[in-house]
Amino acid sequence: ALQAKYGSNAYMLWVLGLYLDESDLDALAARSLTDGGNDKCLDFIEIDKTGQKIVVAQGYFSEKIADKAPAKKASDLTIAASWLAHGDEDAQTLNERVRARALECRAALDAEEIEQIELLYIHNRPESLNTQEELDTCVRTAQKLFEQYDIPVTCKELGLREIETLYRERSSQ
């Protein structure tokens, strides 16, 4: 049912539901799913004011057998962070959902309601060194992009091993 409704984003939404401990995936999607044309690599933007964090996700799902997810999708998080931090809010090519969420994020950051930014690469492949190296570069760049806010920015890969661990933790609760 989730896949019929959200297509290639179903897996990412399911994982984010686990990660954010959010059981209402439809509400999560309505609020935070920004994937679509001209999304500037921002597939998902959650503004969790109670947890005082912004969660941005880039998703990849493939039914083909492969040993690792494309590292380029991890580097897309650098583009996502750049648009979130400094993208032109009047850009004509910008997806409207992304524009609205980016403005909300900037307002929450300026109001000092946010204490952390998390950039996530979610996929259905094993974690890899190539992806980790891209995320290491991404986190250094993203920290500079958001340095005026003096908050930590993290990048995390949620591949098969991490997701399995997360699933077990949530299932045992």
Coordinates of N, CA and C in Angstrom, one line a residue:
A1 N 0.8 -1.2 0.0 CA 0.0 0.0 0.0 C 0.9 1.3 0.0
L2 N 1.9 1.2 0.8 CA 2.8 2.4 0.8 C 3.5 2.6 -0.5
Q3 N 3.9 1.6 -1.2 CA 4.6 1.7 -2.5 C 3.6 2.2 -3.5
A4 N 2.4 1.7 -3.5 CA 1.4 2.2 -4.5 C 1.2 3.7 -4.3
K5 N 1.2 4.2 -3.1 CA 0.9 5.6 -2.8 C 2.1 6.5 -3.1
Y6 N 3.3 6.0 -2.7 CA 4.5 6.9 -2.7 C 5.6 6.4 -3.7
G7 N 5.3 5.4 -4.4 CA 6.3 4.9 -5.4 C 7.7 4.7 -4.9
S8 N 8.7 5.3 -5.5 CA 10.1 5.1 -5.2 C 10.4 5.7 -3.8
N9 N 9.6 6.6 -3.3 CA 9.8 7.2 -2.0 C 9.3 6.4 -0.8
A10 N 8.6 5.3 -1.1 CA 8.0 4.5 0.0 C 9.0 3.9 0.9
Y11 N 10.1 3.4 0.4 CA 11.2 2.9 1.3 C 11.8 3.9 2.2
M12 N 12.1 5.1 1.5 CA 12.7 6.2 2.3 C 11.7 6.6 3.4
L13 N 10.4 6.7 3.1 CA 9.4 7.1 4.1 C 9.4 6.1 5.2
W14 N 9.4 4.8 4.9 CA 9.3 3.8 5.9 C 10.5 3.9 6.9
V15 N 11.7 4.1 6.3 CA 12.9 4.2 7.1 C 12.9 5.5 7.9
L16 N 12.4 6.6 7.4 CA 12.3 7.8 8.1 C 11.3 7.7 9.3
G17 N 10.2 6.9 9.0 CA 9.3 6.6 10.1 C 9.9 6.0 11.3
L18 N 10.8 5.0 11.0 CA 11.6 4.3 12.0 C 12.5 5.3 12.7
Y19 N 13.3 6.0 11.9 CA 14.4 6.9 12.3 C 13.8 8.0 13.2
L20 N 12.7 8.6 12.8 CA 12.1 9.7 13.6 C 11.0 9.2 14.6
D21 N 10.8 7.9 14.6 CA 9.8 7.3 15.5 C 8.5 7.9 15.3
E22 N 8.1 8.0 14.0 CA 6.8 8.5 13.5 C 6.0 7.4 12.9
S23 N 4.9 7.0 13.5 CA 4.1 5.9 13.0 C 3.2 6.3 11.9
D24 N 2.8 7.6 11.8 CA 1.9 8.1 10.8 C 2.6 8.5 9.5
L25 N 2.9 7.6 8.6 CA 3.7 7.9 7.5 C 3.0 8.8 6.5
D26 N 1.7 8.8 6.4 CA 1.0 9.7 5.6 C 1.2 11.1 6.0
A27 N 1.1 11.3 7.3 CA 1.2 12.7 7.9 C 2.7 13.1 7.7
L28 N 3.6 12.2 7.9 CA 5.1 12.5 7.6 C 5.3 12.9 6.2
A29 N 4.7 12.2 5.3 CA 4.8 12.5 3.8 C 4.2 13.8 3.5
A30 N 3.0 14.0 4.0 CA 2.3 15.3 3.7 C 3.1 16.5 4.2
R31 N 3.7 16.3 5.3 CA 4.5 17.4 5.9 C 5.8 17.6 5.3
S32 N 6.5 16.6 5.0 CA 8.0 16.7 4.7 C 8.5 16.1 3.4
L33 N 7.7 15.4 2.7 CA 8.2 14.8 1.4 C 8.2 16.0 0.3
T34 N 9.4 16.2 -0.2 CA 9.5 17.3 -1.2 C 10.1 16.8 -2.5
D35 N 10.3 15.5 -2.6 CA 10.8 15.0 -3.9 C 9.9 15.3 -5.1
G36 N 10.5 15.6 -6.2 CA 9.8 15.9 -7.4 C 10.7 16.7 -8.3
G37 N 10.1 17.2 -9.4 CA 10.9 18.0 -10.3 C 11.5 19.2 -9.6
N38 N 12.7 19.5 -10.0 CA 13.4 20.7 -9.4 C 13.4 20.7 -7.9
D39 N 13.7 19.6 -7.3 CA 13.7 19.5 -5.8 C 15.1 19.9 -5.3
K40 N 16.0 20.1 -6.2 CA 17.4 20.5 -5.7 C 18.0 19.5 -4.8
C41 N 17.8 18.3 -5.0 CA 18.3 17.1 -4.3 C 17.7 17.1 -2.8
L42 N 16.6 17.8 -2.6 CA 16.0 17.8 -1.3 C 14.7 16.9 -1.4
D43 N 14.9 15.6 -1.2 CA 13.8 14.7 -1.3 C 12.8 14.8 -0.1
F44 N 13.4 15.2 1.0 CA 12.6 15.2 2.3 C 13.2 16.2 3.2
I45 N 12.3 17.0 3.8 CA 12.8 18.0 4.8 C 11.8 18.0 6.0
E46 N 12.3 17.6 7.1 CA 11.5 17.6 8.3 C 12.0 18.6 9.3
I47 N 11.1 19.4 9.8 CA 11.5 20.4 10.8 C 10.9 20.0 12.1
D48 N 11.7 19.5 13.0 CA 11.2 18.9 14.2 C 11.6 19.9 15.3
K49 N 10.6 20.9 15.6 CA 10.9 21.9 16.6 C 10.9 21.4 18.0
T50 N 10.2 20.3 18.2 CA 10.3 19.7 19.6 C 11.6 19.1 19.8
G51 N 12.2 18.4 18.8 CA 13.5 17.8 18.9 C 14.6 18.8 18.5
Q52 N 14.1 20.0 18.1 CA 15.0 21.1 17.8 C 16.0 20.7 16.7
K53 N 15.5 20.0 15.6 CA 16.4 19.6 14.6 C 15.7 19.7 13.2
I54 N 16.5 19.8 12.2 CA 16.1 19.7 10.8 C 16.7 18.4 10.3
V55 N 15.8 17.6 9.6 CA 16.3 16.4 9.0 C 16.1 16.5 7.5
V56 N 17.1 16.3 6.8 CA 17.1 16.4 5.3 C 17.5 15.0 4.8
A57 N 16.7 14.4 3.9 CA 17.1 13.1 3.4 C 17.1 13.1 1.8
Q58 N 18.0 12.3 1.4 CA 18.1 11.9 0.0 C 17.9 10.4 -0.1
G59 N 17.0 10.0 -0.9 CA 16.7 8.5 -1.0 C 17.1 7.9 -2.3
Y60 N 17.4 6.6 -2.2 CA 17.7 5.8 -3.3 C 17.2 4.4 -3.1
F61 N 16.4 3.9 -4.0 CA 15.9 2.5 -3.9 C 16.0 1.9 -5.3
S62 N 16.5 0.6 -5.3 CA 16.6 -0.1 -6.6 C 16.2 -1.6 -6.3
E63 N 15.5 -2.2 -7.3 CA 15.2 -3.6 -7.2 C 16.3 -4.4 -7.8
K64 N 17.2 -3.8 -8.5 CA 18.3 -4.5 -9.2 C 19.3 -4.9 -8.1
I65 N 19.9 -6.1 -8.3 CA 20.9 -6.6 -7.4 C 22.2 -5.8 -7.6
A66 N 22.7 -5.2 -6.6 CA 24.0 -4.4 -6.7 C 24.6 -4.5 -5.3
D67 N 26.0 -4.3 -5.3 CA 26.7 -4.4 -4.0 C 26.7 -3.1 -3.2
K68 N 26.4 -2.0 -3.9 CA 26.4 -0.7 -3.1 C 25.5 0.3 -3.8
A69 N 25.1 1.3 -3.1 CA 24.3 2.4 -3.6 C 25.2 3.4 -4.3
P70 N 24.7 4.1 -5.3 CA 25.6 5.1 -5.9 C 26.0 6.2 -5.0
A71 N 27.3 6.4 -4.9 CA 27.9 7.4 -4.0 C 27.5 8.8 -4.5
K72 N 27.2 9.0 -5.7 CA 26.8 10.3 -6.3 C 25.5 10.8 -5.5
K73 N 24.6 9.9 -5.2 CA 23.4 10.3 -4.4 C 23.8 10.9 -3.1
A74 N 24.9 10.3 -2.5 CA 25.3 10.9 -1.2 C 25.9 12.3 -1.4
S75 N 26.6 12.5 -2.5 CA 27.1 13.8 -2.8 C 26.0 14.8 -3.1
D76 N 24.9 14.3 -3.5 CA 23.7 15.2 -3.7 C 23.3 15.9 -2.4
L77 N 23.6 15.3 -1.3 CA 23.3 16.0 0.0 C 24.0 17.3 0.2
T78 N 25.2 17.4 -0.5 CA 25.9 18.7 -0.4 C 25.1 19.8 -1.2
I79 N 24.6 19.4 -2.3 CA 23.7 20.3 -3.1 C 22.5 20.7 -2.3
A80 N 21.9 19.6 -1.7 CA 20.7 19.9 -0.8 C 21.0 20.9 0.3
A81 N 22.1 20.7 1.0 CA 22.5 21.6 2.1 C 22.7 23.0 1.5
S82 N 23.4 23.1 0.4 CA 23.6 24.4 -0.2 C 22.3 25.1 -0.5
W83 N 21.4 24.4 -1.1 CA 20.1 25.1 -1.5 C 19.3 25.4 -0.2
L84 N 19.4 24.6 0.8 CA 18.7 24.9 2.0 C 19.3 26.1 2.7
A85 N 20.6 26.2 2.7 CA 21.3 27.3 3.4 C 21.2 28.6 2.6
H86 N 21.5 28.5 1.3 CA 21.7 29.8 0.6 C 21.1 29.8 -0.8
G87 N 20.2 28.8 -1.1 CA 19.5 28.8 -2.4 C 18.6 30.1 -2.6
D88 N 18.5 30.5 -3.8 CA 17.7 31.7 -4.1 C 16.2 31.3 -4.0
E89 N 15.6 31.9 -3.0 CA 14.2 31.5 -2.7 C 13.3 32.0 -3.8
D90 N 13.8 32.9 -4.7 CA 12.9 33.4 -5.8 C 13.2 32.7 -7.1
A91 N 14.1 31.6 -7.0 CA 14.5 30.9 -8.3 C 13.2 30.3 -8.9
Q92 N 13.0 30.6 -10.2 CA 11.8 30.2 -10.9 C 11.7 28.7 -11.1
T93 N 12.9 28.0 -11.1 CA 12.9 26.6 -11.3 C 12.7 25.8 -10.0
L94 N 12.6 26.4 -8.9 CA 12.5 25.7 -7.6 C 11.1 25.1 -7.4
N95 N 11.1 23.9 -7.0 CA 9.9 23.2 -6.6 C 9.2 23.9 -5.4
E96 N 7.9 24.2 -5.5 CA 7.2 25.0 -4.5 C 7.2 24.4 -3.1
R97 N 7.2 23.1 -3.0 CA 7.2 22.4 -1.7 C 8.6 22.7 -1.1
V98 N 9.7 22.6 -1.9 CA 11.0 22.8 -1.4 C 11.2 24.3 -1.0
R99 N 10.7 25.2 -1.8 CA 10.7 26.6 -1.5 C 10.1 26.9 -0.1
A100 N 8.9 26.4 0.1 CA 8.2 26.6 1.4 C 8.9 26.0 2.5
R101 N 9.4 24.8 2.4 CA 10.1 24.1 3.5 C 11.5 24.8 3.8
A102 N 12.2 25.2 2.7 CA 13.4 25.9 2.9 C 13.2 27.2 3.7
L103 N 12.2 28.0 3.4 CA 11.9 29.2 4.1 C 11.5 28.9 5.5
E104 N 10.8 27.9 5.8 CA 10.4 27.5 7.1 C 11.7 27.1 7.9
C105 N 12.6 26.4 7.3 CA 13.9 26.0 7.9 C 14.7 27.3 8.3
R106 N 14.8 28.2 7.4 CA 15.6 29.4 7.6 C 15.0 30.2 8.7
A107 N 13.6 30.3 8.7 CA 12.9 31.0 9.8 C 13.2 30.4 11.2
A108 N 13.1 29.0 11.2 CA 13.4 28.3 12.5 C 14.8 28.5 12.9
L109 N 15.7 28.5 12.0 CA 17.2 28.7 12.3 C 17.4 30.1 12.8
D110 N 16.8 31.1 12.1 CA 17.0 32.5 12.6 C 16.3 32.7 13.9
A111 N 15.3 32.0 14.2 CA 14.6 32.1 15.5 C 15.3 31.3 16.6
E112 N 16.4 30.7 16.3 CA 17.2 29.8 17.2 C 16.3 28.7 17.8
E113 N 15.4 28.1 17.0 CA 14.6 27.0 17.4 C 15.2 25.7 17.1
I114 N 16.4 25.7 16.3 CA 17.0 24.5 15.8 C 18.4 24.4 16.5
E115 N 18.7 23.2 17.0 CA 20.0 22.9 17.6 C 20.9 22.0 16.8
Q116 N 20.3 21.4 15.7 CA 21.0 20.4 15.0 C 20.4 20.2 13.6
I117 N 21.3 19.9 12.6 CA 20.8 19.6 11.3 C 21.4 18.2 10.9
E118 N 20.5 17.3 10.5 CA 21.0 16.0 10.1 C 20.7 15.8 8.6
L119 N 21.7 15.3 7.9 CA 21.6 15.0 6.5 C 21.7 13.5 6.3
L120 N 20.7 12.9 5.8 CA 20.6 11.4 5.7 C 20.6 10.9 4.2
Y121 N 21.4 9.9 4.0 CA 21.3 9.2 2.7 C 20.8 7.9 3.0
I122 N 19.5 7.6 2.5 CA 18.8 6.4 2.8 C 18.7 5.5 1.5
H123 N 19.2 4.3 1.7 CA 19.1 3.4 0.5 C 19.0 1.9 0.9
N124 N 18.7 1.1 0.0 CA 18.5 -0.4 0.3 C 19.7 -1.2 -0.2
R125 N 20.9 -0.7 0.1 CA 22.2 -1.4 -0.2 C 23.0 -1.4 1.0
P126 N 24.1 -2.2 1.0 CA 25.0 -2.2 2.1 C 25.8 -0.8 2.2
E127 N 26.1 -0.4 3.3 CA 26.9 0.8 3.5 C 28.3 0.6 2.8
S128 N 28.9 1.7 2.3 CA 30.1 1.6 1.6 C 31.1 2.7 1.9
L129 N 32.4 2.4 1.6 CA 33.4 3.4 1.8 C 33.3 4.6 0.9
N130 N 32.9 4.3 -0.4 CA 32.7 5.4 -1.3 C 31.7 6.4 -0.8
T131 N 30.6 5.9 -0.3 CA 29.5 6.7 0.2 C 30.0 7.5 1.4
Q132 N 30.7 6.8 2.3 CA 31.2 7.4 3.5 C 32.1 8.6 3.2
E133 N 33.0 8.4 2.2 CA 33.9 9.5 1.8 C 33.1 10.7 1.3
E134 N 32.1 10.4 0.5 CA 31.2 11.5 0.0 C 30.6 12.3 1.2
L135 N 30.1 11.5 2.2 CA 29.4 12.1 3.3 C 30.4 12.9 4.2
D136 N 31.7 12.4 4.3 CA 32.7 13.2 5.0 C 32.9 14.5 4.4
T137 N 32.9 14.6 3.1 CA 33.1 15.9 2.4 C 31.8 16.7 2.6
C138 N 30.7 16.1 2.5 CA 29.4 16.8 2.6 C 29.3 17.4 4.0
V139 N 29.7 16.7 5.0 CA 29.6 17.3 6.4 C 30.5 18.5 6.6
R140 N 31.7 18.4 6.0 CA 32.6 19.6 6.1 C 32.0 20.8 5.4
T141 N 31.5 20.6 4.2 CA 30.9 21.7 3.5 C 29.6 22.2 4.2
A142 N 28.8 21.3 4.6 CA 27.5 21.7 5.2 C 27.8 22.5 6.5
Q143 N 28.8 22.1 7.3 CA 29.1 22.8 8.5 C 29.5 24.3 8.2
K144 N 30.2 24.5 7.1 CA 30.5 25.8 6.6 C 29.3 26.6 6.2
L145 N 28.4 25.9 5.5 CA 27.2 26.6 5.0 C 26.3 27.1 6.1
F146 N 26.3 26.4 7.2 CA 25.4 26.7 8.4 C 26.2 27.3 9.6
E147 N 27.5 27.7 9.4 CA 28.3 28.0 10.5 C 27.8 29.3 11.3
Q148 N 27.0 30.1 10.6 CA 26.5 31.3 11.3 C 25.6 30.9 12.4
Y149 N 25.0 29.7 12.4 CA 24.1 29.3 13.4 C 24.7 28.6 14.6
D150 N 26.0 28.2 14.4 CA 26.8 27.6 15.5 C 26.1 26.4 16.1
I151 N 25.6 25.5 15.2 CA 25.0 24.2 15.6 C 25.7 23.1 14.8
P152 N 25.6 21.9 15.4 CA 26.2 20.7 14.7 C 25.4 20.3 13.4
V153 N 26.2 19.9 12.4 CA 25.6 19.4 11.2 C 26.2 18.0 11.0
T154 N 25.3 17.0 10.9 CA 25.8 15.6 10.7 C 25.3 15.0 9.4
C155 N 26.1 14.1 8.9 CA 25.7 13.3 7.7 C 25.7 11.9 8.0
K156 N 24.7 11.2 7.7 CA 24.6 9.8 8.0 C 24.1 8.9 6.9
E157 N 24.7 7.7 6.7 CA 24.3 6.8 5.7 C 23.4 5.8 6.4
L158 N 22.2 5.6 5.9 CA 21.3 4.6 6.4 C 21.1 3.5 5.3
G159 N 22.0 2.6 5.3 CA 21.9 1.5 4.4 C 21.4 0.2 5.1
L160 N 21.5 -0.9 4.5 CA 20.9 -2.1 5.1 C 21.3 -2.4 6.5
R161 N 22.6 -2.3 6.8 CA 23.0 -2.7 8.2 C 22.4 -1.7 9.2
E162 N 22.5 -0.4 9.0 CA 22.0 0.6 9.9 C 20.4 0.5 10.0
I163 N 19.8 0.2 8.9 CA 18.3 0.1 8.9 C 17.9 -1.1 9.7
E164 N 18.6 -2.2 9.5 CA 18.3 -3.4 10.2 C 18.4 -3.2 11.7
T165 N 19.5 -2.5 12.2 CA 19.7 -2.2 13.6 C 18.6 -1.3 14.1
L166 N 18.2 -0.3 13.3 CA 17.1 0.6 13.7 C 15.8 -0.2 13.8
Y167 N 15.5 -1.0 12.9 CA 14.3 -1.8 12.9 C 14.2 -2.7 14.1
R168 N 15.3 -3.4 14.5 CA 15.4 -4.2 15.7 C 15.1 -3.4 16.9
E169 N 15.8 -2.3 17.0 CA 15.6 -1.4 18.2 C 14.1 -1.0 18.4
R170 N 13.5 -0.6 17.3 CA 12.1 -0.1 17.3 C 11.2 -1.3 17.6
S171 N 11.5 -2.4 17.0 CA 10.6 -3.6 17.2 C 10.6 -4.1 18.6
S172 N 11.8 -4.0 19.3 CA 11.9 -4.5 20.7 C 11.3 -3.5 21.7
Q173 N 10.9 -2.3 21.3 CA 10.4 -1.3 22.2 C 8.9 -1.6 22.6

